[in-house]
Tab-separated table of N, CA and C in Angstrom:
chain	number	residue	atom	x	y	z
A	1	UNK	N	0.842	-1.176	0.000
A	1	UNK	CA	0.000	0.000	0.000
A	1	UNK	C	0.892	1.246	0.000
A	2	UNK	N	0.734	2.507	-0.924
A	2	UNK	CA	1.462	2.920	-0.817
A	2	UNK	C	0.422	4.430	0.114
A	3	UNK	N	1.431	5.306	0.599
A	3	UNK	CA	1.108	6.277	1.768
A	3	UNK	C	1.081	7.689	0.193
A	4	UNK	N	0.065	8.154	0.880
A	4	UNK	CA	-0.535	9.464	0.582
A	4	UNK	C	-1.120	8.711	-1.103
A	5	UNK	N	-1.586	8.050	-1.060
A	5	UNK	CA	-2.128	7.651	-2.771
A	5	UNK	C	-3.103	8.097	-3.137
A	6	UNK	N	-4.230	8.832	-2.227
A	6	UNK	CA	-5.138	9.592	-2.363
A	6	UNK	C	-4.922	10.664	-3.297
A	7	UNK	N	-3.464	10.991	-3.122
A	7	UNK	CA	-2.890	12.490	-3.668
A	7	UNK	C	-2.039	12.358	-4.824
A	8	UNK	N	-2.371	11.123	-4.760
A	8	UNK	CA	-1.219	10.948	-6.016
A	8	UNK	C	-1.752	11.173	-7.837
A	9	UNK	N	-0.852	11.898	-8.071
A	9	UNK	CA	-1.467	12.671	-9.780
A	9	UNK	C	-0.638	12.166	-10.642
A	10	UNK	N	0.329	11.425	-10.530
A	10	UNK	CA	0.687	11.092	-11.990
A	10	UNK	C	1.670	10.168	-11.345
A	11	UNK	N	1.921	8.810	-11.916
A	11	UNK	CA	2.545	7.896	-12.242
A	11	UNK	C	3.354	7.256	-13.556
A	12	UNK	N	4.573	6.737	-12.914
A	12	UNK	CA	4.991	6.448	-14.909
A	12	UNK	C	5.503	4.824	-14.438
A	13	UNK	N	5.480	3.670	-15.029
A	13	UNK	CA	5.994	3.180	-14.996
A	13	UNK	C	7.329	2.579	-16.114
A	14	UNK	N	8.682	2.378	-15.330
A	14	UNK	CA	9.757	1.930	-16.437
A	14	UNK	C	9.739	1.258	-17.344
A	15	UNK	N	10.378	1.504	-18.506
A	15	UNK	CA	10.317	0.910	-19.579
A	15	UNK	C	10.098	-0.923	-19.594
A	16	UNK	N	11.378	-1.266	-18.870
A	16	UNK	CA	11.105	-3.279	-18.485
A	16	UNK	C	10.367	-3.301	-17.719
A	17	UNK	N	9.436	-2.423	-17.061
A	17	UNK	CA	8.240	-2.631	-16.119
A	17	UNK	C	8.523	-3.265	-14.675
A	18	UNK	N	9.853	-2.760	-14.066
A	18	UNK	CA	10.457	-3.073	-13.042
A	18	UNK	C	10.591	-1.928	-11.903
A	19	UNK	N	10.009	-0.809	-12.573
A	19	UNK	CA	9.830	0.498	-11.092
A	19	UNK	C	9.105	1.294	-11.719
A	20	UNK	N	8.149	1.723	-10.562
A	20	UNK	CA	6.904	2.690	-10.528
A	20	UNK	C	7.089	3.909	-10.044
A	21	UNK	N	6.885	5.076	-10.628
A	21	UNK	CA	7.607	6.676	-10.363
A	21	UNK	C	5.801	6.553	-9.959
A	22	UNK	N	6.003	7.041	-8.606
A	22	UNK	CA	4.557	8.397	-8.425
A	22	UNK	C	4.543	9.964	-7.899
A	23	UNK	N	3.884	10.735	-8.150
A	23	UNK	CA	4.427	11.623	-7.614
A	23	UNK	C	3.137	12.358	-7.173
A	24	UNK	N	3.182	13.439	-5.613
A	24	UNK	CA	1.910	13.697	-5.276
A	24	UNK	C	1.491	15.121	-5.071
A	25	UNK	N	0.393	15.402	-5.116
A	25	UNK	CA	0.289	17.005	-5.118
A	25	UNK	C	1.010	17.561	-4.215
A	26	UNK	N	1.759	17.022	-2.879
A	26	UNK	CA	2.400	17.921	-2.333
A	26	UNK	C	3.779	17.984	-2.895
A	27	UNK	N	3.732	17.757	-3.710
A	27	UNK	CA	5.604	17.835	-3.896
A	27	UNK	C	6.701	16.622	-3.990
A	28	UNK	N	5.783	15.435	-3.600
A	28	UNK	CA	6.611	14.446	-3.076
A	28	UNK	C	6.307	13.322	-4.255
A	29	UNK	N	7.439	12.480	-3.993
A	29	UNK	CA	7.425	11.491	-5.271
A	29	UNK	C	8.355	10.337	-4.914
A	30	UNK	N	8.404	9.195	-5.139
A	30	UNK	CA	8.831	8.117	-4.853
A	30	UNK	C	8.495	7.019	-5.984
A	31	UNK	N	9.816	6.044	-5.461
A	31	UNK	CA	9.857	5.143	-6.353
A	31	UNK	C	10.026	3.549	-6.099
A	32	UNK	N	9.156	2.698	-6.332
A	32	UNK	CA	8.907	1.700	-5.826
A	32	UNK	C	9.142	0.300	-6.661
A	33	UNK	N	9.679	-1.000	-6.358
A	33	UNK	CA	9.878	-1.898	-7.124
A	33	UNK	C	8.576	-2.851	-7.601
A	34	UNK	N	8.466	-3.349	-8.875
A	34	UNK	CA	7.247	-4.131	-8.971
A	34	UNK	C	7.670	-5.161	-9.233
A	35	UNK	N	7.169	-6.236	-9.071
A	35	UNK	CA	5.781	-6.221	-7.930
A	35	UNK	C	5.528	-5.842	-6.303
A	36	UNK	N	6.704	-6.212	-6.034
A	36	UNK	CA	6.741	-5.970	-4.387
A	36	UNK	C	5.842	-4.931	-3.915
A	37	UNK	N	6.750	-3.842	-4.428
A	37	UNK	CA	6.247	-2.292	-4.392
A	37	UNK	C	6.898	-1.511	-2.795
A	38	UNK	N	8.590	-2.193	-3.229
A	38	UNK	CA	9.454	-2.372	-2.104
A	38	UNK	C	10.090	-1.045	-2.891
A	39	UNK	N	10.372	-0.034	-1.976
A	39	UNK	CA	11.268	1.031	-2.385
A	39	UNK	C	11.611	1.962	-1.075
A	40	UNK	N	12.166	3.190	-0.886
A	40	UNK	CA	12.807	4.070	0.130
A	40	UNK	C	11.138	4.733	0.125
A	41	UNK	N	11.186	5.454	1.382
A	41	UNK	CA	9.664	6.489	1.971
A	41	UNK	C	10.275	7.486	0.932
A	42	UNK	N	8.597	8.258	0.139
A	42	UNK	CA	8.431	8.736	-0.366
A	42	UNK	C	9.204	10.519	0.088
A	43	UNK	N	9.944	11.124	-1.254
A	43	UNK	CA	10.644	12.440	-0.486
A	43	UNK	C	10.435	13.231	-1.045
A	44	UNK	N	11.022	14.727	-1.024
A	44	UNK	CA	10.424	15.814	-1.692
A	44	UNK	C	10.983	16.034	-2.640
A	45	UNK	N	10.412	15.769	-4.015
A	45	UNK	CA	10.597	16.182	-5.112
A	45	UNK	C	10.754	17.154	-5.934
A	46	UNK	N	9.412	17.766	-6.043
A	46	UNK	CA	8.668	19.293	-6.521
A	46	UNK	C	8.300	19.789	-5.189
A	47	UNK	N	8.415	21.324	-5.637
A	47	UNK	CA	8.202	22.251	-4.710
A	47	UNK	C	5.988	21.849	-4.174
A	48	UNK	N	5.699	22.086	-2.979
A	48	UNK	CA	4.550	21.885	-2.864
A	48	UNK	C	3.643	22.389	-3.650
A	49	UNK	N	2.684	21.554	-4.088
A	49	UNK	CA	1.409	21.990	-4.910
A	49	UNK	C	2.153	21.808	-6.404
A	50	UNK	N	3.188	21.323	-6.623
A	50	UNK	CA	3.452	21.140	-8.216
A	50	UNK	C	3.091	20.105	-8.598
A	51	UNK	N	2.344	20.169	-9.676
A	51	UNK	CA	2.285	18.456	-9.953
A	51	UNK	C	3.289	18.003	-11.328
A	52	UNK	N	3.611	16.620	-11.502
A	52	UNK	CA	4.622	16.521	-13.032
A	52	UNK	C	3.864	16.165	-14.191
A	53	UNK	N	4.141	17.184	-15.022
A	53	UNK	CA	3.121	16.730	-16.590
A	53	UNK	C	3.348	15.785	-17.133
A	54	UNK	N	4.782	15.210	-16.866
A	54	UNK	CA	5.258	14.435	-18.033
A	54	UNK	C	6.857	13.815	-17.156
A	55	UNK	N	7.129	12.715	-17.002
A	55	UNK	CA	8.220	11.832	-16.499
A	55	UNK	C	8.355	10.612	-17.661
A	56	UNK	N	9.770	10.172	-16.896
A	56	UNK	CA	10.303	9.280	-17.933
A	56	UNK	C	11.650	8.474	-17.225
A	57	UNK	N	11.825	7.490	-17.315
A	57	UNK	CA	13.110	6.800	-16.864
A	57	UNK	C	13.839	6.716	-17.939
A	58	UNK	N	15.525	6.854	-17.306
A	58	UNK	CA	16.507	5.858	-18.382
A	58	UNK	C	15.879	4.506	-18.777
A	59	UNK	N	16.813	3.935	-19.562
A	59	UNK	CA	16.970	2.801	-19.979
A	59	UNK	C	16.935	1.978	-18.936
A	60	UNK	N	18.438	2.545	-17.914
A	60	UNK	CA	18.533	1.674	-17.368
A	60	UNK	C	18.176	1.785	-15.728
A	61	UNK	N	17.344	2.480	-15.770
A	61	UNK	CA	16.489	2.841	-14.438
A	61	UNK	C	17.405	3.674	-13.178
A	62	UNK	N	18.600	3.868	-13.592
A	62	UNK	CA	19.373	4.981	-12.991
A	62	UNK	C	18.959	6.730	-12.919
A	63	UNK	N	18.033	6.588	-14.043
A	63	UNK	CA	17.395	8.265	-13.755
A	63	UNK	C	15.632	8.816	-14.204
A	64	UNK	N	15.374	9.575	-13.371
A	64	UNK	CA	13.951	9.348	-13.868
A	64	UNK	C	14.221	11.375	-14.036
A	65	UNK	N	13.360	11.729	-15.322
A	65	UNK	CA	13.596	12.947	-15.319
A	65	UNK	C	11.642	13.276	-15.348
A	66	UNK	N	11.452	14.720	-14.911
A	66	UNK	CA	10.155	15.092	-14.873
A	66	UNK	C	9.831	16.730	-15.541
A	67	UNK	N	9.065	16.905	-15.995
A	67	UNK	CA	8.670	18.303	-15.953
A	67	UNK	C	7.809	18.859	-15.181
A	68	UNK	N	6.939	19.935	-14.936
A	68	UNK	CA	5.726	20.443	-14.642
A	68	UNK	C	5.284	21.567	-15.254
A	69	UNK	N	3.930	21.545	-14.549
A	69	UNK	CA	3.357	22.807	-15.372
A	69	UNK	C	3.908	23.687	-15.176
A	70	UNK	N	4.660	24.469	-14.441
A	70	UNK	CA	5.394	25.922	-14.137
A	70	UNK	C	7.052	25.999	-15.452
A	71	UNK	N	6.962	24.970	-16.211
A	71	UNK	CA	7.832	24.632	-16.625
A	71	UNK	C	9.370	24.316	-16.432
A	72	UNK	N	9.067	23.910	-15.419
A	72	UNK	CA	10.337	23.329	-14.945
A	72	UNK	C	11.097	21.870	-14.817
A	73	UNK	N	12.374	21.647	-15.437
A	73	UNK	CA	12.072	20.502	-15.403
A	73	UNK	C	13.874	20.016	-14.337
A	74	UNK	N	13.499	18.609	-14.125
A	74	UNK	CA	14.329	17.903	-13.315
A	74	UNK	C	15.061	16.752	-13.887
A	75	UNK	N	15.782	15.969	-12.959
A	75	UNK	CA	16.262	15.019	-13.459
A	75	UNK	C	17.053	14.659	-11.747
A	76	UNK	N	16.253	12.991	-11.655
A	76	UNK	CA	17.309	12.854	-10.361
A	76	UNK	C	17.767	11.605	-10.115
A	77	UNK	N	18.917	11.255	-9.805
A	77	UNK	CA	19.998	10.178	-9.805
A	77	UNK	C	18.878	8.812	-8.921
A	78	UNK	N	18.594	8.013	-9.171
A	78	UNK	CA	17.508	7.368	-8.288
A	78	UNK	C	18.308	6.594	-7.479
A	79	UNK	N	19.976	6.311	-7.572
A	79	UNK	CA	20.309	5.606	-6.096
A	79	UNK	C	20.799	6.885	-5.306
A	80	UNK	N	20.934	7.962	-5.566
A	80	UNK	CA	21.526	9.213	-4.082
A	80	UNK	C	19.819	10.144	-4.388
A	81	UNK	N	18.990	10.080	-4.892
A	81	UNK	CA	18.040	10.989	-5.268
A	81	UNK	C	18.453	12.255	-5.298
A	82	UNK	N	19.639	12.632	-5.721
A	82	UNK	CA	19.826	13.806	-5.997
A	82	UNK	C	19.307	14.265	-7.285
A	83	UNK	N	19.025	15.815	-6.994
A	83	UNK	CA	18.213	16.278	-8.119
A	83	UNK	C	18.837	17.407	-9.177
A	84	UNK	N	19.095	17.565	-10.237
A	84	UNK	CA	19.509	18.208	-10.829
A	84	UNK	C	18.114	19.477	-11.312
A	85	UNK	N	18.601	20.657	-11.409
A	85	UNK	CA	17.612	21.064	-11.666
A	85	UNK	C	17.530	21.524	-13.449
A	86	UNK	N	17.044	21.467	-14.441
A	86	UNK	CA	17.679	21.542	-16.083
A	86	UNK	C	16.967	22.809	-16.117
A	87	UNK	N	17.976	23.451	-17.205
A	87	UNK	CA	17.854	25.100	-18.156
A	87	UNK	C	16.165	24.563	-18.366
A	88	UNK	N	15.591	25.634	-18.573
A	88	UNK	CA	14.380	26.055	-18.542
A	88	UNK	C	14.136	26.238	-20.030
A	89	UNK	N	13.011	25.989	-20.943
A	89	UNK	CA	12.895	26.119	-22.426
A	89	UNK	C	12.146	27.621	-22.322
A	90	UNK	N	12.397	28.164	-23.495
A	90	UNK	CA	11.248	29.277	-23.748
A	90	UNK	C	9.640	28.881	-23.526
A	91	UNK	N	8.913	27.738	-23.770
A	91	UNK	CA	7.878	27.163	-23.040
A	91	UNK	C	8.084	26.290	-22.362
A	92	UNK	N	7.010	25.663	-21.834
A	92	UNK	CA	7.003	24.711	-20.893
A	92	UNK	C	7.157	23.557	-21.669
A	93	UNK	N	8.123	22.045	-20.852
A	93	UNK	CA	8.307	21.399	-22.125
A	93	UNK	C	7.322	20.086	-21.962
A	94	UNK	N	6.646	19.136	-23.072
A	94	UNK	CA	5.699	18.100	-22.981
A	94	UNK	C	6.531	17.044	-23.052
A	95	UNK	N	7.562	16.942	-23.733
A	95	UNK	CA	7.646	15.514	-23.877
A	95	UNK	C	8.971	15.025	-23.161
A	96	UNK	N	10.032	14.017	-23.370
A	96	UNK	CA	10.932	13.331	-22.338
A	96	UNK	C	11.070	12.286	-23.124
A	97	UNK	N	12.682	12.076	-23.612
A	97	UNK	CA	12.827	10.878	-24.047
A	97	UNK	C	14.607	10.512	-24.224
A	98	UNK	N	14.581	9.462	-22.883
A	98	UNK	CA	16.172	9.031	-23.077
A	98	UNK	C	16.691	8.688	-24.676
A	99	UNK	N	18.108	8.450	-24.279
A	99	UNK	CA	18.719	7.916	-25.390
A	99	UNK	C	19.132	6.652	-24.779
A	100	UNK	N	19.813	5.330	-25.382
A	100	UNK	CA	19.033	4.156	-25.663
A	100	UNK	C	20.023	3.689	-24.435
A	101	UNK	N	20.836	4.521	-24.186
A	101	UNK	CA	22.202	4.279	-23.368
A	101	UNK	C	22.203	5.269	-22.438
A	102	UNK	N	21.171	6.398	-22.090
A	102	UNK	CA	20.964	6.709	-20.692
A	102	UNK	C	21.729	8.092	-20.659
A	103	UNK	N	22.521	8.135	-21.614
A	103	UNK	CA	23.856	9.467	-21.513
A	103	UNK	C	22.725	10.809	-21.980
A	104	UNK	N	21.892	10.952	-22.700
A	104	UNK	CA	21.540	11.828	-23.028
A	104	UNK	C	19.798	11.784	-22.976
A	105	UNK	N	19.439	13.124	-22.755
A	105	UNK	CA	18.102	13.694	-22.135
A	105	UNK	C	17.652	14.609	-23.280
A	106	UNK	N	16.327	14.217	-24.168
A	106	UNK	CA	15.538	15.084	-24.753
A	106	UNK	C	14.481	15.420	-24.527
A	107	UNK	N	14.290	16.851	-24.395
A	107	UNK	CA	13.365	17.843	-23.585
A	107	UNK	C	12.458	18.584	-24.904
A	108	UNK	N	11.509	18.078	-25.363
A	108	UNK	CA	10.463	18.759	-26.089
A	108	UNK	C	9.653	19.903	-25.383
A	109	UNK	N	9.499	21.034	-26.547
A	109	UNK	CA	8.504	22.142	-25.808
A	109	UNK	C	7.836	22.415	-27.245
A	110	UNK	N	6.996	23.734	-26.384
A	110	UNK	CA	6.633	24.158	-28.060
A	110	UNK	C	7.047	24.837	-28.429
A	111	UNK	N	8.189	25.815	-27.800
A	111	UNK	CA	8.609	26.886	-28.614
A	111	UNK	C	10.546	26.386	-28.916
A	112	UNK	N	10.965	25.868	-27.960
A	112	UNK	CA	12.247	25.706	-27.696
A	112	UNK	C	12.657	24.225	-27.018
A	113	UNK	N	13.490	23.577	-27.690
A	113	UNK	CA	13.761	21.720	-27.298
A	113	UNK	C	15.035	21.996	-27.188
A	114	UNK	N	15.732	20.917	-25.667
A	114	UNK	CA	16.820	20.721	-25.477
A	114	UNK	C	17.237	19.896	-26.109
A	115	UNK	N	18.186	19.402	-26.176
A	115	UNK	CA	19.204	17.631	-25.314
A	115	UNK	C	20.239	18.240	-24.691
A	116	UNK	N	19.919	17.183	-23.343
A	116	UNK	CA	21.280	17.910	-22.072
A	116	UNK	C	21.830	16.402	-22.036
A	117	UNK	N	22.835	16.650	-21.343
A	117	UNK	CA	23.607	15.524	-20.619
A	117	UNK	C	23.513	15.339	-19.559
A	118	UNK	N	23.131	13.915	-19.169
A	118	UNK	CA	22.558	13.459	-17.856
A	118	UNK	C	24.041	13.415	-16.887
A	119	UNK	N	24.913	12.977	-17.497
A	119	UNK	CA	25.612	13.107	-16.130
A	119	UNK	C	25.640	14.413	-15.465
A	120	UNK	N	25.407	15.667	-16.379
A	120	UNK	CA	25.899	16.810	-15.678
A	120	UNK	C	25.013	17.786	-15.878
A	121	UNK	N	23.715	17.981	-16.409
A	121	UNK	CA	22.770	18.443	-16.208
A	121	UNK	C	22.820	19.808	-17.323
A	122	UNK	N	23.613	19.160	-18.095
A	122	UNK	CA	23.823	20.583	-19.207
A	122	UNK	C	22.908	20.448	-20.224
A	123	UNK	N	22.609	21.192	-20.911
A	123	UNK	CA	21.711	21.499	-22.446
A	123	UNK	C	23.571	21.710	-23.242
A	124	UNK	N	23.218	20.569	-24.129
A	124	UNK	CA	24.042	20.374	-25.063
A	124	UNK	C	23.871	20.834	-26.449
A	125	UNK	N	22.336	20.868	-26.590
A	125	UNK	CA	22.102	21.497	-28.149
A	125	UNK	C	20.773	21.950	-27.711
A	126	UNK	N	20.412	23.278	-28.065
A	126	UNK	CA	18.839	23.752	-28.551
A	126	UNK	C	18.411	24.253	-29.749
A	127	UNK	N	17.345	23.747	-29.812
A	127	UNK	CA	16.712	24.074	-31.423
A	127	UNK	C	14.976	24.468	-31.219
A	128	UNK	N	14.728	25.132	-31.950
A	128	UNK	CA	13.633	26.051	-32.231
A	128	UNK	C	12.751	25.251	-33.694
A	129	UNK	N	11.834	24.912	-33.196
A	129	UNK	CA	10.748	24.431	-33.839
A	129	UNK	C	9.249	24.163	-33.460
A	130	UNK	N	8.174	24.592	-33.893
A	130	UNK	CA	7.231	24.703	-33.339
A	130	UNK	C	6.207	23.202	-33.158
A	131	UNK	N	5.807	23.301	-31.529
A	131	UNK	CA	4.838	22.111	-31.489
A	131	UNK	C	5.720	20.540	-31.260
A	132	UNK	N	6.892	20.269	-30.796
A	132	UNK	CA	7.694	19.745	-30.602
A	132	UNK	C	7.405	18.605	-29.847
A	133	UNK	N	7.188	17.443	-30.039
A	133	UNK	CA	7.612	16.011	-29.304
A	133	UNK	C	8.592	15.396	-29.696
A	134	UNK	N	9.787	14.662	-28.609
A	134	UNK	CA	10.771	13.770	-29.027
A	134	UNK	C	10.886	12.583	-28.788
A	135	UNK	N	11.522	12.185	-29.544
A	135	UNK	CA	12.093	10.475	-29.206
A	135	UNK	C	13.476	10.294	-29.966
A	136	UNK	N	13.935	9.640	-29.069
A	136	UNK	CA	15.236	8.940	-29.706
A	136	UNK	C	15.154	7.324	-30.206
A	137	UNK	N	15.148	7.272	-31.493
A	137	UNK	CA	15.549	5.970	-32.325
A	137	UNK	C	16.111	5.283	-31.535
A	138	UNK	N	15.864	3.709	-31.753
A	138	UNK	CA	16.720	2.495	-30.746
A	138	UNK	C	18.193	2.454	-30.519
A	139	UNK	N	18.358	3.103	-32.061
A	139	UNK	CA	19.784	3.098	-32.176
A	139	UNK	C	20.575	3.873	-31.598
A	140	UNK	N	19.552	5.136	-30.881
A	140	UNK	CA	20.453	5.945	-30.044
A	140	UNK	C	20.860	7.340	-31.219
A	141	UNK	N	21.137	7.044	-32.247
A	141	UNK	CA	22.014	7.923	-33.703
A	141	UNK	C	21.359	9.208	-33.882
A	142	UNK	N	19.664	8.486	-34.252
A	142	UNK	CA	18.375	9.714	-34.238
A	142	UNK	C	17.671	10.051	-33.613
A	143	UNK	N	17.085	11.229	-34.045
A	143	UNK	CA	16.296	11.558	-32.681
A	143	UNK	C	15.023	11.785	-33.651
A	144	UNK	N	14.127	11.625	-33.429
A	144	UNK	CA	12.357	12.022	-33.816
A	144	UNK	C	11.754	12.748	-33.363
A	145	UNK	N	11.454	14.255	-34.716
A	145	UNK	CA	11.112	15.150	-33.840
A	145	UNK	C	9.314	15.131	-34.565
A	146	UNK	N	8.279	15.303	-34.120
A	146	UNK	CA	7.203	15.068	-34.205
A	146	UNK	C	6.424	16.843	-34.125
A	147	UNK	N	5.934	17.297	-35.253
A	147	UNK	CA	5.831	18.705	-35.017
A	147	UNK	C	4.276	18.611	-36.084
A	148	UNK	N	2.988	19.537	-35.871
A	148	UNK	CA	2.239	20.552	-36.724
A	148	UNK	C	2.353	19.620	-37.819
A	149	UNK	N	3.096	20.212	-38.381
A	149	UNK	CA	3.417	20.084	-39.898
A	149	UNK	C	4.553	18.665	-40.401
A	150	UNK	N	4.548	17.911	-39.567
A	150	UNK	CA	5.223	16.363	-40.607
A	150	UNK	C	5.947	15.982	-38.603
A	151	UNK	N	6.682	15.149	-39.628
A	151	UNK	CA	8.279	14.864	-38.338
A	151	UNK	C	9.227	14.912	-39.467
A	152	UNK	N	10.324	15.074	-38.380
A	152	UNK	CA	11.825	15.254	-39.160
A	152	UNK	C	12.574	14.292	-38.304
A	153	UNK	N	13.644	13.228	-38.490
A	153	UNK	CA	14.503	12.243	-37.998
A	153	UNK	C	15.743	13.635	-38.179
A	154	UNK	N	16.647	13.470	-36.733
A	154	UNK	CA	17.793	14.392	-36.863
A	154	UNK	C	18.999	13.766	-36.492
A	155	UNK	N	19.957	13.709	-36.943
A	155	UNK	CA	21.398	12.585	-36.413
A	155	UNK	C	21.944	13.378	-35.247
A	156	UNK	N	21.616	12.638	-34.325
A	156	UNK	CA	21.765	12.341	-32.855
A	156	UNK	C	22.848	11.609	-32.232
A	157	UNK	N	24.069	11.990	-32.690
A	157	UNK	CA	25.595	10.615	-31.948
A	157	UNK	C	25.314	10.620	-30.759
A	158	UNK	N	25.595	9.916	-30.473
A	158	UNK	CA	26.623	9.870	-28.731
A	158	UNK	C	27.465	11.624	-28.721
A	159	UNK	N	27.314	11.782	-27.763
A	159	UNK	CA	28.112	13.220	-27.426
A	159	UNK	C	29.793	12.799	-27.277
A	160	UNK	N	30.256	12.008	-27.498
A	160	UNK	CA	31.911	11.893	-27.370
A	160	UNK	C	32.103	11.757	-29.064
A	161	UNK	N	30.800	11.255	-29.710
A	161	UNK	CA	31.054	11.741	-30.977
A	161	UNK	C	31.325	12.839	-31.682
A	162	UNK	N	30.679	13.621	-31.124
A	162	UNK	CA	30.593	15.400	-32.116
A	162	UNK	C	32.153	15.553	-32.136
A	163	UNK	N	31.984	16.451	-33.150
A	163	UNK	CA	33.367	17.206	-33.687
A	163	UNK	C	32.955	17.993	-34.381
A	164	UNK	N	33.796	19.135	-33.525
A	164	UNK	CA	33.332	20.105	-34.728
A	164	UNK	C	34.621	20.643	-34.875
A	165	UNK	N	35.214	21.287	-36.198
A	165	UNK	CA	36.352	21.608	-36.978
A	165	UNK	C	36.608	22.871	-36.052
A	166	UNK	N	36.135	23.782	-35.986
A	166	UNK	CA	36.055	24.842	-35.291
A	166	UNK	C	36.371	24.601	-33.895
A	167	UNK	N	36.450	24.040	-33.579
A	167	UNK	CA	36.905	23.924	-31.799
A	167	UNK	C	38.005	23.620	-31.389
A	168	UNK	N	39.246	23.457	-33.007
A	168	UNK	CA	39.928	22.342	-32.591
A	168	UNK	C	41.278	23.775	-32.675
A	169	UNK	N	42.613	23.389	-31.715
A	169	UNK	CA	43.235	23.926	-31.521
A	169	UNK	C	43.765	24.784	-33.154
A	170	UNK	N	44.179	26.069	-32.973
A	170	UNK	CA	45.131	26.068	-33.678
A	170	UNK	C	46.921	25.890	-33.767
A	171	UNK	N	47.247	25.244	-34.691
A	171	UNK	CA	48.628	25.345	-34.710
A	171	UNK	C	49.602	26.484	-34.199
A	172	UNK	N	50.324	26.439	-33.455
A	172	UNK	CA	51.361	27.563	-33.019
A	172	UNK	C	52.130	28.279	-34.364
């Protein structure tokens, strides 16, 4: 049984269907194993009275990231529950979608979309397109951006991939 479930507004469960994110109008949110429904007492998440529009786990159940309506969004380590707090979009953002390997975080809005890096809570690239949902391809490579007017697939590496010519030292 879980405590305060009366209050509870939004739930996600993980992708292999092995942990249950809830989170409750006061702020608080916890995460529990299934079936058991064995996990740590529920702690403070969101500030009171926030509720999350939209959550999502890694792959590999090491991070669960959230937004809310005030547009703010999170991301927190689920064995220290530490919380990162992520750059803020020009709107509030809807959608949430790891990459296939956990390293990278895509943040859909409607006016302005991240991808940050989960280890360190950075926005690595933003782009401007209207009406915005994401996903990242299995392969991790692309990302799927879902807009109004069509979708567009965008090449998405691994971040130890990029290179860019411009960054690179010059010769003495």
């Amino acid at each position: 049984e879980l405590s305060h479930a009366e209050s509870v507004h939004g739930i996600k469960l993980s992708d292999d269907g092995k942990l249950l994110a809830g989170f409750t109008g006061r702020g608080g949110m916890g995460v529990w194993e299934i079936p058991s429904m064995k996990g740590p007492p529920m702690w403070r998440g969101l500030a009171a009275l926030q509720e999350a529009r939209e959550c999502a786990f890694s792959p590999d159940n090491r991070w669960l990231a959230a937004v809310n309506y005030d547009g703010d969004a999170f991301l927190w380590d689920l064995a220290t529950h530490r919380r990162t707090v992520l750059p803020r979009a020009l709107t509030e953002y809807n959608s949430l979608s790891f990459s296939p390997d956990g390293s990278r975080l895509a943040a859909g809005s409607e006016g302005e979309s991240k991808l940050f890096d989960t280890a360190s809570g950075r926005a690595v690239l933003s782009f401007r397109f209207p009406g915005l949902k994401l996903a990242f391809a299995r392969d991790g490579e692309r990302l799927l951006a879902v807009h109004g007017e069509g979708a567009s697939v965008f090449h998405a590496p691994a971040l130890e991939k990029l290179h860019f010519d411009w960054l690179k030292e010059r010769p003495s």
